[in-house]
Structures are given as structure tokens and as C-alpha cells.
Amino acid sequence: MSSLSRELVFLILQFLDEEKFKETVHRLEQESGFFFNMRYFEDLVTAGEWDEVEKYLSGFTKVDDNRYSMKIFFEIRKQKYLEALDKRDRAKAVDILVKDLKVFSAFNEDLFKEITQLLTLENFRENEQLSKYGDTKSARGIMLAELKKLIEANPLFRDKLQFPTLKNSRLRTLINQSLNWQHQLCKNPRSNPDIKTLFVDHTCGPPNGARAPSPVTNPLMNAAVPKPGGFPPLGAHGPFQPAPAPLPTPLAGWMANPSPVAHPAASAGPMGLGAPNTAALLKRPRTPPNNSAAIDYQTADSEHVLKRTRPFGVSDEVSTLPVNILPVAYNSQSHGQSSYSSDDLPRNVIMNLSQGSAVKSLDFHPLQQILLLVGTNMGEIMVWELVTRERIVFKNFKVWDLAACSMPLQASLANDYTASVNRVMWSPDGTLFGVAYSKHIVHIYSYTANDLRNHLEIDAHAGSVNDLAFSFPNKLCIVTCGEDRLIKVWDAVTGTKQYTFEGHEAPVYSVCPHHKESIQFIFSTATDGKIKAWLYDNMGSRVDYDAPGHSSTTMAYSADGSRLFSCGTNKEGESFLVEWNESEGAVKRTYHGLGKRSVGVVQFDTTRNRFLAAGDEFMVKFWDMDSVNLLTTIDADGALPASPSIRFNKDGTLLAVSTNENGVKILANSDGVRLLRVVDNRPFDASRVASAAVVKAPPLGAFPPGSASIGANIGDRTVPVAAMVGMSADSRSLVDVKPRVDESMDKSKVWKLAEITEASQCRSMRLPDSISAMRVSRLIYTNSGLAVLALASNAVHKLWKWQRNDRNMNAKATASVMPQLWQPSSGILMTNDLSDTNPEDAVSCFALSKNDSYVMSASGGKISLFNMMTFKTMTTFMAPPPAATFLAFHPQDNNIIAIGMEDSSIQIYNVRVDEVKTKLKGHQKRITGLAFSNVLNVLVSSGADSQLCVWSMDGWEKLSCKYLQIPSGRAVTPLADTRVQFHQDQMHLLAVHETQIAIYEAPKLECLKQWVPQERGPITHATYSCDSQSIYASFEDGSVSILTASNLRLRCRINPSAYLPPNPSMRVFPLVIAAHPSEPTQFALGLTDGGVCVLEPLEPDGQWGTAPPAENGAGSSAASIAANSTDQPQR
């Protein structure tokens, strides 16, 4: 075939696939031989449809074409033969042998004889080469992997394994272009042409006006490829008429074929879809009359087309799109994109609000922007008044009428009367707000003058209610979605259910109600990455698309409703922030800068019709909507979770960000500071909040659609889990007010290193100790954060526990309350087995199980396993030599431990079966550090030889190794420890040596940063804070340095005088340092005199100094390299 024929075949293949002509698609693939569909081939092989497998292959190759082809056919027929033998169907096996395998005897007669002899065996697995043959499913999987390699290596399949990149519905688009072109060539084009067939060229009938502008000069033709959603009924031979009830532009484009409106429910609904004028209005925005001759011909294909699944498509012709591709926005928001600059973004932290539990969802009041609604993982809801920092509303989770609830909900609450808030959202007028919980329930509260009243309790979904939003199809409604895969619409006044939409095959993750002019619709997304769209008509979904990366996605419109964005994260941790081309249902723009290994689902929001923001990699990232490149980032002074929840107020002057300290940080620009000052300068009267809402909002039930600007944002969530948090409508509308601010507020301050030299400058506590004091060799917090465990050089363990009391309600470790040195009633101590050597010379090590139940420990002798509740020794194993020098639990199996040995080997040991699975060799001196990465599936080891090694957790082969870069002129102790620890992202690696602190990127071990202290003496130990934002390092001179982890810049130094009593006769310094597992600013020191000290900043929400300013605009990316002088990073 010619090249043009080949391209036409690809267009037809795409068309057939979109139309779900599956058999025809694969028949054309096979007969044309242009595209080998590997996925279809895999399905055939997995199903064992051997005749279809060979028939499909025959379109591309024959048995004797080459050695690759011969091997492909042989493997298929051999598998078919073995399956017949496995089923004891000897007759079929003989038939396959004679008809299918005989052909290969001419090439390898001995092999054919061996295959024949299998007939004589009772079980072919008696043959040594087939002894490992498993079941049919696994055997097909193994064979399929081999076949794919053979096909990819076969030159006959070259250029046939990749389908060309095409825009969605490309064939339809070309036909549409042709129709437009033909119509413009008519001598007398008509406004409503009569298109009867595609089989002949189109011409208009009798003269009815002036000649249309030529295709060359027509601005619409130059501006855009006509939208694939606008074609005539290709199978219809009657006159073309405008569709009486078209879908809105967003849906018409997202569907390859908009629905015909022959259904009464769709044409006669409350939204007035049947109005002919709506068709012209929604098809494209109002344009000058001289453009009216360029027509998009409408499609009215059958209903089954609307429900087909189509792959996610990316537009490759963004630059040719019409400027006004979307309809006119809401009447109440006439302003367009403003000339804001990035300086207008809220960057500065002005306050911290402590919630007491983890924040899950945030929303600012749409009218009174000083009010912030917050929901937590403990089911608490609260409203903060930001000027006074007063919590004016607080509610715990409580079911209002348990008897009226469904039996499954009653049973769930009887078992566990707790629930997490998944979503909080104000109504557009601020007189109501909704709360979606992780258990069935939605609560709607009415809010007036600080008076919070129960309005509606809805038993909405079976399981978790993942999202909630307000919409206005013809009256104010509440849209919910849940774990039961349903979307439901409820009357906001009575709580009556209006609609139930079903069609998702996975839990519905988020909803995004919106409207274009008078057309109301809802986007929904599910945890399997499917996007659907619904009209309020019970006619099923109008869109079925895949989200980028099959991610759990949320969708949001810009404040003026003109631009659609989505953000999501898939199961692999890949995140996608995109803008959609609504007219084509394809991605218009993909924004760069999100982390490749996101923890949880990335949250995002929009502001000022200009900026996008996302919480990712422990910071907030910003983009200009018109640029794919990252605009700027802020870390909000640290302490942010991996994927913080974020929310702008309606003006974009304030930004609320959740923290990993169970709180919320409020960031502001100069206008936001001004806003809070202006309100603060007059007495706060809560009734103003209500009066403003009442004056500006009509009565409930008569809310005008023009004021319901719907956008979206999401809460902090992890996927996939039962209790998920949804994304909902944005009840904010921009107010174009920009008060003037005192310029002195923006002046930068000179940065200075924080030096802590006195006990009064921080909180420190030496833990009580009645046991003989020996230097602390190892130190760790329990995973719960309620206790500290130390191992002394005399092989004795010490455990300090904090008790729950009025000063410490959560019993967490703190420097403010004295803990108890805990021992069981038996009075026994956890004491390791000792070797014959001096205990002081032995290398101590231990590892704590994830649930804090067991500790595995060694001090030069056997490894001991202790019960942390009773202190009893459960077992001992692995007597020296060699002695264990480092221990680490496998992250996926507590029965597997990695043991670093004195002889430089690493043993992978299974405790359950008491067996060494494998032994790793690569170091020259003893092992001093081990760290697992679940993300990279590797183990990193470090040794006294100053070497790092990376091992695959699959086959335990060595992937890479590298020696530390020892600074020139620095003397190194012969057996100096090198410790390793992974960042929270499990990709960046902290390496600690007495001469330096370095950051590496695994698995290639590329050194990204290196910090070499100049005057403090050797480093004794260092560790990441629990959020990986800081690094705590201890020194032989007794000082502690605190560095910003992203750039290894020193920001605070604690001198020993701040936590140690003066004692000239005794030199005391920390040997080990441990970070609290949930408090980023707390750490503990294990000292040479046997003591343990806990340190925290002086203020409860305080930080250890402030980060130095970035140089030359350098951000805080973990991949950046900052070079500086003394006590700053070096390469």
C-alpha cells in the first residue's frame, strides 16, 4: 500500500476503536499488517485462544520467515501441546504433535523426538527441563514474556508495534474540515445548510445571501481545527437540522458524539435543554456576524456511542485553538484575567492555628474572608476568626438521629463511633456549610451570627462519603459521591434525594458541578482514573475518559468559569496537573514541576483567574495558568506534610495550608495583611458575618444560578483507602478590590544564624535515670512517639514513657513533662548477650518493629529479640563470630531482617524459619548503616570503609557502589562509622560521616550536596527530622547544628551550655541523636555520660531558627546544589 493508504488505515483503526467495533479493528490490523496490537495479542495468549493467536500472527509473519518467527510459533505450539498433556488429553496432544509441531522436526529433529517422548510419561514434569513447569496460568505468563521479547527483536515487526499519536476522533475532524471548506466554497452559503450525504460534494441550494469569506481569510478557519464534537449524523440520509437540545461545549467536545435529543427526559427537563437558541449559544461564544458563515456541523449519533470508553488524548494543536473557545462566563464575574504578578501571591506566614488533630479539609467563607472552616481526621469541625485567632465554632462528630440511620451505619458506629471529615464546604452565599464524613453521613449546618444550627443529616452513601459540593440546577442542591460508586444530588432545603447517577466501576473520588449559561452538569472522577460527566436527567454519563496517568483526580474551574484544570496522583505516585481543552476533551497544557514520587494525592487550588497552586513535596508550588513551567515555591517555614491541603480565599490574598503538626498556617500577601489590619482596627461583631450574608444572598431555595461560581479544590487524602476525601465546588467569586498597603511591610530583613547558648533559649530535659550510667550507644523514639528507647554500652536497654495527664493530654514525648523510666513489674532488664570482649569495645545495634512490640538488638554477642511489654527475651540467634553491627527490618515483612556484620558482609535473615536467605558482599570493613527504600525497592548499605552500596530487593544483586568524597586534608579515623537514612521521598539519601553530611540520589548514588563543618570537630551522628525538612547533627564539642535539608544550609546552632550543666572535670558530648516521629522540631540526644536529653524550641509552635535566604533565586529543590563557605554546603 502507499503511504497515504497506510495513514488512512490508521485513521480508520482509530475510528473503529472509538466506535467499539472490536472484531473489525483487529481484523483490519491483521489484514493490513500495519499495526501489531500487543495488548490484544497478550489477551489472546492469556486466554489460551491458540487458533486466534496464530491467525492474528499470520498477518505479520509466517513460521519460516526467520529464526525469531520460528521460535515464536514453536513456543505457542509447545505450550498448547503441554496443556493438552497436563489435561491428560492424549488424543489432542498427538494431534498437535503431528499437525503443529512436526514442521519443526526439519530444523531440529532431536528436539522433536524429545517432545514426542513426553507422551510416554505419566507426568511430563518428570522431564528434568520441565520439572519447574507450574500451573497453566503461570506457564502462559512466562511464555508471554518470552514471546514479547521475540516480537520486539523480530525485524518484521519493526515500526509496527507503536500506534501513531493522533488527536481524538481525527477522522471525524478531517471530515468536519472538509464540510466547512466545501460550504465556504458555495456561491451562496446558507446559515442552515441542508447536508444530505457525505458521498458527494456539498453545495447550497438557491441563493440566500452574500458569498462566505474565503477559507484563507476566515478568522475561525485560521484559528482552529473544527471540533470533533460537531459532525452531522454520518449514517443519516435525511436533512440536517440543528439539534434541539445540544450538550454544552465542554461536554460536546469531551464526547466524540453528543447525544441525540430524541429523549423527552433530556429535552424537557428543568434546564430548558430544548431551546433552539441554546444550540447556537453553546456551540461557540458570541462572535461578530461576519464569522457566522463558518459552521460546525452537529452530530446526532445513537445513544450507545455516548458510553464508550476512549483513551486519554493530548491535543497537539493547542496553538491553533480559537481564542474564545468557551462560552461567556457568569454575569456576576465580568472581569477577566488581571495583570497580577507573582509578587501578589500570599507567601508570608502570619499565623499558626492549632487544631489538635490532622487537618483534612479547608474552606474560606465566600463573603467574610476572615472566617476559615476546618475539618479534621477525628471528625471535628471548627470555624476560626483569623483576626482574633479565635475558634468561634467547634463541633465533635456526633450522629444527630441514630435511630433514623441505616442498619449498616448503626452497626459501624456500634463497632467504632469515630469518623474522619473528608470534606468541608461553604454554600455560595455562606449561610450553610456541608461536612462529608468517612462513614455514610453528610451534615449540613446553617450559620448565622456565630449561631450554628443543625440543618440536615443525610445518610448519603454506603461507606465513605468522599466529596461534597453545592450546585444550582434549578434550586440549591448538594452533590455527594462515595465509596459505593454513586453520585447523588439532594435538595438543600428538605434533604430529599433528587438524582442518583451510577456508572463508575470504582469508588467515586470527587465531584465538580458547573454550568455554562443555562446548562448545568457535573464532572465526577473515580479512584480508577475514570472521568465522567452527567446532566441532571438520569440519562447516564455523557463522558467516559481516562484521567492523565489513570490517577485519582480532582477537577476545578478558574474563578470566572472559563478554564478547566485537573490534578491527580496515581498509585505509582506520579502526579499530573493539566488544563483541559473542553472543546475536544483533550489535555491542552501539562504543567511541569510536580514530584515524581508524590506521597498521597497532590492537592491544588486556583486563584485570581491567573494562578494555580499545589501542595507537593512538603511545600506549596505555584504556576501561572498560561505557562507550563513552575513559577515559584514556598515552604511556609517548614513543617508541612508531604501533600498539604491548601485553600485560597476568594481574593487570593490569604492561603490556608495544613501542617504536619495538626495545625493550619495562614499565609498572606500585603493585601491580606491589610485585610486583617482593617478588620482588626474595628470591633469585631459576629453579626456582621450573618448580616453580610443575608443582605447579599436571597432566601434559601431561591438562590440565583448567576452567583454560584463553581470551581474546585481537594482535601488531604491517601488513595486507595476506604475513607477518602473529595473535591468539591468552589463557592468563591473574585472581588476586584486591592487596598493599598504600607510598603514597609515588604522590606526584607537581614538573616542571622540562630545561636542558642543558654538554657532559657530552648526547652531541654534530661530524662530521669536510676540505672547505672554507661555511654549511650543507640537511641530511638518508638514509632508512636510516646517513648524513648536507649541502648547503653553495657548492653542494657532503657525505656522512658510519658504518662497522660493534664499537662500532656496525648502522652506524647515532650521536654515539658518528665517521663517515667519504665520497667515491668518483674523488674527485669532487657540485656543483650555479651561476647568475651570488653563491652565498651563491642558495636551495639538495634531495630524496632513497626508496631513497637519487639526490639531486635545486639551488643557484640548473639542477636536478641525482646518483648517491649514484658522485657522478656523471645529468642536469641546468630552467635559470633562474626558479630552483628547493624540491624534493619524489611519494610514489607517484619520476619525478614537485614543484618550488617563485623566481617563486612550483609545477611538477609528470615526469623520465622531461622534461615539466612542470602549473603551480600561488597564492603571491605564492618557494616555501619542499612536503609531500605520501598519506592526504589532497594537496600542501601554503608560501612567503615566509607563506601555506599545499593542492592536490589528483588534478587539482592548489587546495583551500584560509591566511596564518600573525603575532604582533602581531613584525617579519618580508621573505623569511622558511615550512617545512611532515606528522605521521606525514599529517593534521596542522607549519608553521615565524621567529616561531612551529604545528600545522594539513589540508586545511582549521585552526590547532590555535601556539607563539611570547618570548626566544630568531628560529627558524631546526624538524622533527618520526621518531615525530612531539617537535619539534626551532633558534634564532639557538644554542639548541635540544625540544617535545612533541601540545601544543607546551617540555620541554627545549639551550644552545649544550653542543655548541659557546667562540669569542667568531665567532657560530655552526644554520641547519637534521634528525631521524634511526628514532631519535626523535637529531638533527643544520647550522651557519653549515659544521659538522654530531649530538646524542643522554646515556643510550642516555634522553629529552630529561620532558613537563610536563597542565593540567586535558588529554590529549595532537593536536586539543587548550593555552594558556600564555612559551615555551608560544598561539592
mmCIF file of N, CA and C in Angstrom, residues 647-721:
data_model
loop_
_atom_site.group_PDB
_atom_site.id
_atom_site.type_symbol
_atom_site.label_atom_id
_atom_site.label_comp_id
_atom_site.label_asym_id
_atom_site.label_seq_id
_atom_site.Cartn_x
_atom_site.Cartn_y
_atom_site.Cartn_z
ATOM 1 N N ARG A 647 -5.889 26.088 50.490
ATOM 2 C CA ARG A 647 -7.125 26.778 50.091
ATOM 3 C C ARG A 647 -6.895 28.280 50.091
ATOM 4 N N PHE A 648 -7.197 28.928 48.969
ATOM 5 C CA PHE A 648 -7.166 30.382 48.870
ATOM 6 C C PHE A 648 -8.487 30.968 49.360
ATOM 7 N N ASN A 649 -8.441 32.210 49.848
ATOM 8 C CA ASN A 649 -9.689 32.939 49.991
ATOM 9 C C ASN A 649 -10.083 33.487 48.615
ATOM 10 N N LYS A 650 -11.244 34.094 48.517
ATOM 11 C CA LYS A 650 -11.763 34.440 47.190
ATOM 12 C C LYS A 650 -10.906 35.478 46.483
ATOM 13 N N ASP A 651 -10.252 36.367 47.242
ATOM 14 C CA ASP A 651 -9.414 37.391 46.614
ATOM 15 C C ASP A 651 -8.010 36.903 46.318
ATOM 16 N N GLY A 652 -7.674 35.729 46.830
ATOM 17 C CA GLY A 652 -6.318 35.225 46.634
ATOM 18 C C GLY A 652 -5.283 35.937 47.468
ATOM 19 N N THR A 653 -5.732 36.641 48.508
ATOM 20 C CA THR A 653 -4.790 37.374 49.368
ATOM 21 C C THR A 653 -4.348 36.549 50.573
ATOM 22 N N LEU A 654 -5.128 35.525 50.910
ATOM 23 C CA LEU A 654 -4.795 34.628 52.015
ATOM 24 C C LEU A 654 -4.748 33.199 51.493
ATOM 25 N N LEU A 655 -3.898 32.406 52.081
ATOM 26 C CA LEU A 655 -3.775 30.991 51.718
ATOM 27 C C LEU A 655 -3.663 30.180 53.001
ATOM 28 N N ALA A 656 -4.569 29.232 53.180
ATOM 29 C CA ALA A 656 -4.519 28.326 54.330
ATOM 30 C C ALA A 656 -3.830 27.041 53.902
ATOM 31 N N VAL A 657 -2.880 26.583 54.705
ATOM 32 C CA VAL A 657 -2.098 25.381 54.397
ATOM 33 C C VAL A 657 -2.048 24.504 55.635
ATOM 34 N N SER A 658 -2.367 23.222 55.490
ATOM 35 C CA SER A 658 -2.300 22.311 56.628
ATOM 36 C C SER A 658 -0.854 21.979 56.956
ATOM 37 N N THR A 659 -0.586 21.672 58.215
ATOM 38 C CA THR A 659 0.763 21.329 58.653
ATOM 39 C C THR A 659 0.772 19.910 59.209
ATOM 40 N N ASN A 660 1.974 19.357 59.351
ATOM 41 C CA ASN A 660 2.055 18.022 59.951
ATOM 42 C C ASN A 660 2.112 18.096 61.473
ATOM 43 N N GLU A 661 1.850 19.283 62.005
ATOM 44 C CA GLU A 661 1.782 19.474 63.454
ATOM 45 C C GLU A 661 0.337 19.666 63.902
ATOM 46 N N ASN A 662 -0.600 19.081 63.120
ATOM 47 C CA ASN A 662 -2.024 19.169 63.433
ATOM 48 C C ASN A 662 -2.494 20.621 63.513
ATOM 49 N N GLY A 663 -2.079 21.388 62.549
ATOM 50 C CA GLY A 663 -2.480 22.788 62.542
ATOM 51 C C GLY A 663 -2.657 23.323 61.140
ATOM 52 N N VAL A 664 -2.866 24.634 61.074
ATOM 53 C CA VAL A 664 -3.038 25.342 59.807
ATOM 54 C C VAL A 664 -2.169 26.589 59.852
ATOM 55 N N LYS A 665 -1.422 26.825 58.793
ATOM 56 C CA LYS A 665 -0.687 28.070 58.656
ATOM 57 C C LYS A 665 -1.458 28.978 57.708
ATOM 58 N N ILE A 666 -1.541 30.248 58.082
ATOM 59 C CA ILE A 666 -2.180 31.243 57.228
ATOM 60 C C ILE A 666 -1.081 32.094 56.612
ATOM 61 N N LEU A 667 -1.041 32.081 55.270
ATOM 62 C CA LEU A 667 -0.082 32.877 54.533
ATOM 63 C C LEU A 667 -0.802 34.065 53.912
ATOM 64 N N ALA A 668 -0.109 35.163 53.785
ATOM 65 C CA ALA A 668 -0.753 36.369 53.271
ATOM 66 C C ALA A 668 0.216 37.136 52.390
ATOM 67 N N ASN A 669 -0.345 37.879 51.431
ATOM 68 C CA ASN A 669 0.436 38.898 50.742
ATOM 69 C C ASN A 669 0.174 40.229 51.441
ATOM 70 N N SER A 670 0.667 41.296 50.898
ATOM 71 C CA SER A 670 0.497 42.595 51.564
ATOM 72 C C SER A 670 -0.972 42.974 51.672
ATOM 73 N N ASP A 671 -1.779 42.603 50.665
ATOM 74 C CA ASP A 671 -3.208 42.902 50.731
ATOM 75 C C ASP A 671 -3.894 42.091 51.820
ATOM 76 N N GLY A 672 -3.440 40.822 51.998
ATOM 77 C CA GLY A 672 -4.013 40.008 53.054
ATOM 78 C C GLY A 672 -3.702 40.556 54.425
ATOM 79 N N VAL A 673 -2.468 41.022 54.607
ATOM 80 C CA VAL A 673 -2.105 41.654 55.874
ATOM 81 C C VAL A 673 -2.978 42.885 56.098
ATOM 82 N N ARG A 674 -3.166 43.659 55.035
ATOM 83 C CA ARG A 674 -4.001 44.862 55.112
ATOM 84 C C ARG A 674 -5.441 44.505 55.483
ATOM 85 N N LEU A 675 -5.959 43.426 54.886
ATOM 86 C CA LEU A 675 -7.325 42.994 55.169
ATOM 87 C C LEU A 675 -7.501 42.697 56.658
ATOM 88 N N LEU A 676 -6.568 41.961 57.232
ATOM 89 C CA LEU A 676 -6.679 41.615 58.636
ATOM 90 C C LEU A 676 -6.498 42.845 59.528
ATOM 91 N N ARG A 677 -5.648 43.779 59.100
ATOM 92 C CA ARG A 677 -5.464 45.010 59.869
ATOM 93 C C ARG A 677 -6.721 45.866 59.871
ATOM 94 N N VAL A 678 -7.326 45.986 58.685
ATOM 95 C CA VAL A 678 -8.526 46.820 58.568
ATOM 96 C C VAL A 678 -9.623 46.277 59.458
ATOM 97 N N VAL A 679 -9.811 44.948 59.432
ATOM 98 C CA VAL A 679 -10.855 44.360 60.266
ATOM 99 C C VAL A 679 -10.498 44.487 61.737
ATOM 100 N N ASP A 680 -9.206 44.337 62.048
ATOM 101 C CA ASP A 680 -8.761 44.382 63.433
ATOM 102 C C ASP A 680 -8.914 45.781 64.026
ATOM 103 N N ASN A 681 -8.915 46.817 63.190
ATOM 104 C CA ASN A 681 -8.995 48.198 63.678
ATOM 105 C C ASN A 681 -10.408 48.603 64.068
ATOM 106 N N ARG A 682 -11.362 47.706 63.855
ATOM 107 C CA ARG A 682 -12.707 47.993 64.352
ATOM 108 C C ARG A 682 -13.183 46.780 65.139
ATOM 109 N N PRO A 683 -14.058 47.012 66.124
ATOM 110 C CA PRO A 683 -14.510 45.895 66.964
ATOM 111 C C PRO A 683 -15.167 44.824 66.108
ATOM 112 N N PHE A 684 -14.811 43.602 66.390
ATOM 113 C CA PHE A 684 -15.409 42.510 65.614
ATOM 114 C C PHE A 684 -16.789 42.184 66.153
ATOM 115 N N ASP A 685 -17.739 42.228 65.279
ATOM 116 C CA ASP A 685 -19.109 41.890 65.633
ATOM 117 C C ASP A 685 -19.516 40.707 64.771
ATOM 118 N N ALA A 686 -19.734 39.581 65.393
ATOM 119 C CA ALA A 686 -20.043 38.376 64.619
ATOM 120 C C ALA A 686 -21.314 38.532 63.811
ATOM 121 N N SER A 687 -22.203 39.400 64.245
ATOM 122 C CA SER A 687 -23.446 39.558 63.496
ATOM 123 C C SER A 687 -23.213 40.124 62.113
ATOM 124 N N ARG A 688 -22.025 40.824 61.955
ATOM 125 C CA ARG A 688 -21.727 41.356 60.618
ATOM 126 C C ARG A 688 -21.588 40.226 59.606
ATOM 127 N N VAL A 689 -21.073 39.105 60.071
ATOM 128 C CA VAL A 689 -20.915 37.973 59.166
ATOM 129 C C VAL A 689 -22.257 37.542 58.642
ATOM 130 N N ALA A 690 -23.208 37.428 59.566
ATOM 131 C CA ALA A 690 -24.527 36.988 59.149
ATOM 132 C C ALA A 690 -25.225 38.037 58.310
ATOM 133 N N SER A 691 -25.145 39.299 58.760
ATOM 134 C CA SER A 691 -25.860 40.335 58.032
ATOM 135 C C SER A 691 -25.354 40.473 56.619
ATOM 136 N N ALA A 692 -24.035 40.349 56.469
ATOM 137 C CA ALA A 692 -23.491 40.444 55.116
ATOM 138 C C ALA A 692 -24.023 39.336 54.251
ATOM 139 N N ALA A 693 -24.100 38.147 54.823
ATOM 140 C CA ALA A 693 -24.579 37.018 54.035
ATOM 141 C C ALA A 693 -26.049 37.173 53.708
ATOM 142 N N VAL A 694 -26.821 37.653 54.687
ATOM 143 C CA VAL A 694 -28.259 37.770 54.448
ATOM 144 C C VAL A 694 -28.545 38.845 53.417
ATOM 145 N N VAL A 695 -27.835 39.943 53.505
ATOM 146 C CA VAL A 695 -28.085 41.033 52.555
ATOM 147 C C VAL A 695 -27.731 40.607 51.141
ATOM 148 N N LYS A 696 -26.610 39.901 50.991
ATOM 149 C CA LYS A 696 -26.130 39.592 49.659
ATOM 150 C C LYS A 696 -26.732 38.331 49.079
ATOM 151 N N ALA A 697 -27.399 37.535 49.897
ATOM 152 C CA ALA A 697 -27.900 36.255 49.413
ATOM 153 C C ALA A 697 -29.414 36.225 49.479
ATOM 154 N N PRO A 698 -30.068 35.661 48.487
ATOM 155 C CA PRO A 698 -31.520 35.506 48.518
ATOM 156 C C PRO A 698 -31.893 34.395 49.477
ATOM 157 N N PRO A 699 -33.167 34.237 49.752
ATOM 158 C CA PRO A 699 -33.592 33.178 50.667
ATOM 159 C C PRO A 699 -33.205 31.808 50.123
ATOM 160 N N LEU A 700 -33.007 30.870 51.025
ATOM 161 C CA LEU A 700 -32.655 29.509 50.641
ATOM 162 C C LEU A 700 -33.755 28.929 49.762
ATOM 163 N N GLY A 701 -33.359 28.293 48.688
ATOM 164 C CA GLY A 701 -34.320 27.730 47.769
ATOM 165 C C GLY A 701 -34.584 28.615 46.585
ATOM 166 N N ALA A 702 -34.164 29.862 46.656
ATOM 167 C CA ALA A 702 -34.336 30.759 45.515
ATOM 168 C C ALA A 702 -33.011 31.355 45.105
ATOM 169 N N PHE A 703 -31.973 30.578 45.296
ATOM 170 C CA PHE A 703 -30.622 31.086 45.022
ATOM 171 C C PHE A 703 -30.383 31.214 43.522
ATOM 172 N N PRO A 704 -29.904 32.348 43.034
ATOM 173 C CA PRO A 704 -29.768 32.550 41.596
ATOM 174 C C PRO A 704 -28.560 31.808 41.043
ATOM 175 N N PRO A 705 -28.704 31.186 39.880
ATOM 176 C CA PRO A 705 -27.569 30.471 39.308
ATOM 177 C C PRO A 705 -26.412 31.381 38.968
ATOM 178 N N GLY A 706 -26.661 32.645 38.711
ATOM 179 C CA GLY A 706 -25.581 33.528 38.323
ATOM 180 C C GLY A 706 -24.533 33.744 39.387
ATOM 181 N N SER A 707 -24.885 33.525 40.641
ATOM 182 C CA SER A 707 -23.926 33.775 41.718
ATOM 183 C C SER A 707 -23.205 32.530 42.169
ATOM 184 N N ALA A 708 -23.556 31.416 41.617
ATOM 185 C CA ALA A 708 -22.930 30.166 42.061
ATOM 186 C C ALA A 708 -21.736 29.834 41.211
ATOM 187 N N SER A 709 -20.668 30.539 41.452
ATOM 188 C CA SER A 709 -19.459 30.250 40.696
ATOM 189 C C SER A 709 -18.852 28.975 41.223
ATOM 190 N N ILE A 710 -18.706 28.014 40.373
ATOM 191 C CA ILE A 710 -18.259 26.695 40.819
ATOM 192 C C ILE A 710 -16.861 26.423 40.334
ATOM 193 N N GLY A 711 -15.943 26.217 41.255
ATOM 194 C CA GLY A 711 -14.589 25.786 40.942
ATOM 195 C C GLY A 711 -14.319 24.530 41.715
ATOM 196 N N ALA A 712 -13.092 24.305 42.143
ATOM 197 C CA ALA A 712 -12.845 23.101 42.907
ATOM 198 C C ALA A 712 -11.552 23.144 43.650
ATOM 199 N N ASN A 713 -11.500 22.341 44.672
ATOM 200 C CA ASN A 713 -10.262 22.074 45.413
ATOM 201 C C ASN A 713 -10.439 20.736 46.087
ATOM 202 N N ILE A 714 -9.390 20.225 46.736
ATOM 203 C CA ILE A 714 -9.477 18.923 47.347
ATOM 204 C C ILE A 714 -8.905 18.952 48.729
ATOM 205 N N GLY A 715 -9.213 17.900 49.485
ATOM 206 C CA GLY A 715 -8.681 17.748 50.819
ATOM 207 C C GLY A 715 -7.500 16.820 50.824
ATOM 208 N N ASP A 716 -6.909 16.699 51.999
ATOM 209 C CA ASP A 716 -5.713 15.853 52.145
ATOM 210 C C ASP A 716 -6.144 14.405 52.162
ATOM 211 N N ARG A 717 -5.687 13.601 51.213
ATOM 212 C CA ARG A 717 -6.147 12.232 51.153
ATOM 213 C C ARG A 717 -5.101 11.272 50.669
ATOM 214 N N THR A 718 -5.311 10.017 50.973
ATOM 215 C CA THR A 718 -4.430 8.946 50.518
ATOM 216 C C THR A 718 -5.272 7.973 49.720
ATOM 217 N N VAL A 719 -4.739 7.387 48.687
ATOM 218 C CA VAL A 719 -5.504 6.529 47.800
ATOM 219 C C VAL A 719 -4.722 5.264 47.514
ATOM 220 N N PRO A 720 -5.425 4.144 47.386
ATOM 221 C CA PRO A 720 -6.852 4.000 47.592
ATOM 222 C C PRO A 720 -7.150 3.488 48.991
ATOM 223 N N VAL A 721 -8.030 4.160 49.726
ATOM 224 C CA VAL A 721 -8.462 3.700 51.032
ATOM 225 C C VAL A 721 -9.955 3.891 51.124
#
